[in-house]
C-alpha positions as CSV (number, residue, x, y, z in Angstrom):
1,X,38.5,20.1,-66.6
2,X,37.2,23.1,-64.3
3,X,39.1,24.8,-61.7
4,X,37.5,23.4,-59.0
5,X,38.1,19.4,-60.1
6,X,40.9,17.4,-58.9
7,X,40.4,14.3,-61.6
8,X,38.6,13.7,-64.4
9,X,38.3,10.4,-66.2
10,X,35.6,9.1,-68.8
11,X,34.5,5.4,-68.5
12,X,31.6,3.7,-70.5
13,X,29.6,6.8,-71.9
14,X,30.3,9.0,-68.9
15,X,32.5,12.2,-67.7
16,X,33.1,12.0,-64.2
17,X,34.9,15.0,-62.2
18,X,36.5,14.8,-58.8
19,X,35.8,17.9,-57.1
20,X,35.2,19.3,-53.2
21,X,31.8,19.7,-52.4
22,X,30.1,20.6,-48.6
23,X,30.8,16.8,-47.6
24,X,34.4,16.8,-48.9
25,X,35.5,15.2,-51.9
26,X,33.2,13.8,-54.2
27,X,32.4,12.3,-57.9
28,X,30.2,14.1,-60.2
29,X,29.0,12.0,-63.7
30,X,27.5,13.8,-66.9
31,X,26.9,11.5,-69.7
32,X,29.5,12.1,-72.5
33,X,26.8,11.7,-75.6
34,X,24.5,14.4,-74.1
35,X,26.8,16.1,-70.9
36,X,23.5,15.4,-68.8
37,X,24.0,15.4,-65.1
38,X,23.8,11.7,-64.1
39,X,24.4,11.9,-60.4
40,X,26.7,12.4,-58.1
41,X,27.7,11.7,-54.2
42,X,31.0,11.8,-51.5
43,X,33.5,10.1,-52.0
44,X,34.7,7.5,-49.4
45,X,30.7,6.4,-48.5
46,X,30.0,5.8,-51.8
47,X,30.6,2.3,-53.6
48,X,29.8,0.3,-56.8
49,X,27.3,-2.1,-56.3
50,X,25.1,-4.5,-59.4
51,X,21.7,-4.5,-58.0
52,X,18.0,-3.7,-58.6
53,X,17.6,-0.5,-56.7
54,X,14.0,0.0,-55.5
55,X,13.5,3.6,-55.4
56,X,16.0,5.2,-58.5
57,X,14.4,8.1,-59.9
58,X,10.2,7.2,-60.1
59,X,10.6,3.5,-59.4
60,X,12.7,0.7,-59.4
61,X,15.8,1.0,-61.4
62,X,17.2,-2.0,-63.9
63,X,19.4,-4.3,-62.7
64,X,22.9,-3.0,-63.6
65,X,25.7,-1.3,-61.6
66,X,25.0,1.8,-59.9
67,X,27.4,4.5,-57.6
68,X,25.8,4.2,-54.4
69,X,25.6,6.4,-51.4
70,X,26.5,4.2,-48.5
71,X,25.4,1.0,-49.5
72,X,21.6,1.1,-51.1
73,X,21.2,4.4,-52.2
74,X,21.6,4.3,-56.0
75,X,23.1,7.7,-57.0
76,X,24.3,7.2,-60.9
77,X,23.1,4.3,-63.1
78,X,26.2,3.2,-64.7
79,X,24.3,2.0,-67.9
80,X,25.8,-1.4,-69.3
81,X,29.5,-1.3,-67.3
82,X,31.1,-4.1,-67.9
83,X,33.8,-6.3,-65.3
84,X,36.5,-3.8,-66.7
85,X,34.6,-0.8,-66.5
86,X,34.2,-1.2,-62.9
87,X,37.6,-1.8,-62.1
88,X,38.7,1.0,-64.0
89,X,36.1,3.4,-61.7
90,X,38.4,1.2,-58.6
91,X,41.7,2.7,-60.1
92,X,40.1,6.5,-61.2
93,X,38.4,7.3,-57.7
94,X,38.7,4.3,-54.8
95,X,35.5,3.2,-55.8
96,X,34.9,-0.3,-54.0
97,X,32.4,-2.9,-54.7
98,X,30.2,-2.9,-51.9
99,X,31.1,-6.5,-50.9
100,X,34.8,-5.3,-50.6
101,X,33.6,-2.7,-47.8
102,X,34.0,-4.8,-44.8
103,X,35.8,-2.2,-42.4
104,X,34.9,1.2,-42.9
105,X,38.7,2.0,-43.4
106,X,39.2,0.2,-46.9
107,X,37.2,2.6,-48.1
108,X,39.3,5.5,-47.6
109,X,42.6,3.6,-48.1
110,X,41.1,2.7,-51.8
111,X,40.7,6.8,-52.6
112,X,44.6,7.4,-51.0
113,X,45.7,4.7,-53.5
114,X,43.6,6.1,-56.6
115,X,44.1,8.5,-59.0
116,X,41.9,11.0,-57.9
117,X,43.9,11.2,-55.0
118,X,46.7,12.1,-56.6
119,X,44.6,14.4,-58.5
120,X,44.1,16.2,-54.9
121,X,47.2,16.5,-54.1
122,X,48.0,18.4,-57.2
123,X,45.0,20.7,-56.6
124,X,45.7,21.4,-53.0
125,X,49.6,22.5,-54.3
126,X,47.7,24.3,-57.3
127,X,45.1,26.5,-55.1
128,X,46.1,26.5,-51.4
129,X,44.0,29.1,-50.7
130,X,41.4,27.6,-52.2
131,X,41.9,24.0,-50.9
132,X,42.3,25.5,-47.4
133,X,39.5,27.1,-47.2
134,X,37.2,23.9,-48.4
135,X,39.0,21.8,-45.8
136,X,36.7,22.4,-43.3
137,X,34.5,20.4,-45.4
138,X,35.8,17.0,-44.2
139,X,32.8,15.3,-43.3
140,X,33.4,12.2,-44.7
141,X,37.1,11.8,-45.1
142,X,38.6,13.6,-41.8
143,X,41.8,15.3,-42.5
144,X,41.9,15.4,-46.0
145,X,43.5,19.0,-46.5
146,X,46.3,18.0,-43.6
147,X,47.2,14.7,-45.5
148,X,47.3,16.4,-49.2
149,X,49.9,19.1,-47.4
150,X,52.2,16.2,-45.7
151,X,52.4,14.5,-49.0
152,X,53.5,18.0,-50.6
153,X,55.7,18.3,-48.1
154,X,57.9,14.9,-48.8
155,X,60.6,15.7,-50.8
156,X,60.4,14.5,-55.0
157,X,61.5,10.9,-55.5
């Protein structure tokens, strides 16, 4: 894993890192067989959703599960992902089926209860300087950097 990724996890032929980009945390996939880039997009208004995308790369895309940006925008083909695959990508980043999305909250409360949260929370102890200066990039998930710090704060269980 790089310096500048939170989490890292491979599922079903992919690497995907956590890291903070100009919109705030998001989740970058390279294929494992190859390392090609596969796609990537923010965390928080992205989703999983099985669909036949109509514009993914120089046409329409198979039908399969994709990483979406918002809720059509088909960002990485997740080639063949099975049931489990997909709940494993809920449990690794917050990633929600589209149909789960229902108030723009859940979202966000799925990546607080998912691994690469706690993955941030590490990073932001690991590199405050660093983590500071990338939390003005909060445009999707206000307050990130603020609530990494409180949970740093709480004293060890």
């Amino acid at each position: 894993m790089t310096n500048d990724a939170f989490h890292q996890a491979v599922v079903g032929g992919f690497s995907f890192n956590s890291v903070v980009t100009a919109d705030g945390p998001a989740i970058v996939g390279h294929t494992t067989r190859e390392g090609a880039y596969a796609g990537g997009v923010a965390l928080v208004v992205s989703g999983l959703r099985r669909f036949v995308p109509s514009h993914f790369g120089k046409g329409p895309g198979p039908w399969d599960w994709y990483i979406v940006n918002y809720q059509f925008e088909a960002r990485v083909h997740l080639d063949g992902f099975t049931a489990e695959q997909v709940r494993r990508m809920r449990a690794e980043f917050g990633l929600l089926p589209i149909d789960e999305q229902n108030r723009p909250e859940s979202a966000a409360q799925a990546f607080y209860g998912s691994r690469a949260w706690a993955g941030l929370v590490r990073w932001v102890g690991q590199h405050p300087r660093v983590a500071k200066r990338m939390s003005r990039f909060d445009t999707y998930l206000p307050g990130w950097h603020d609530r990494a710090c409180a949970v740093l704060r709480q004293p060890a269980p």
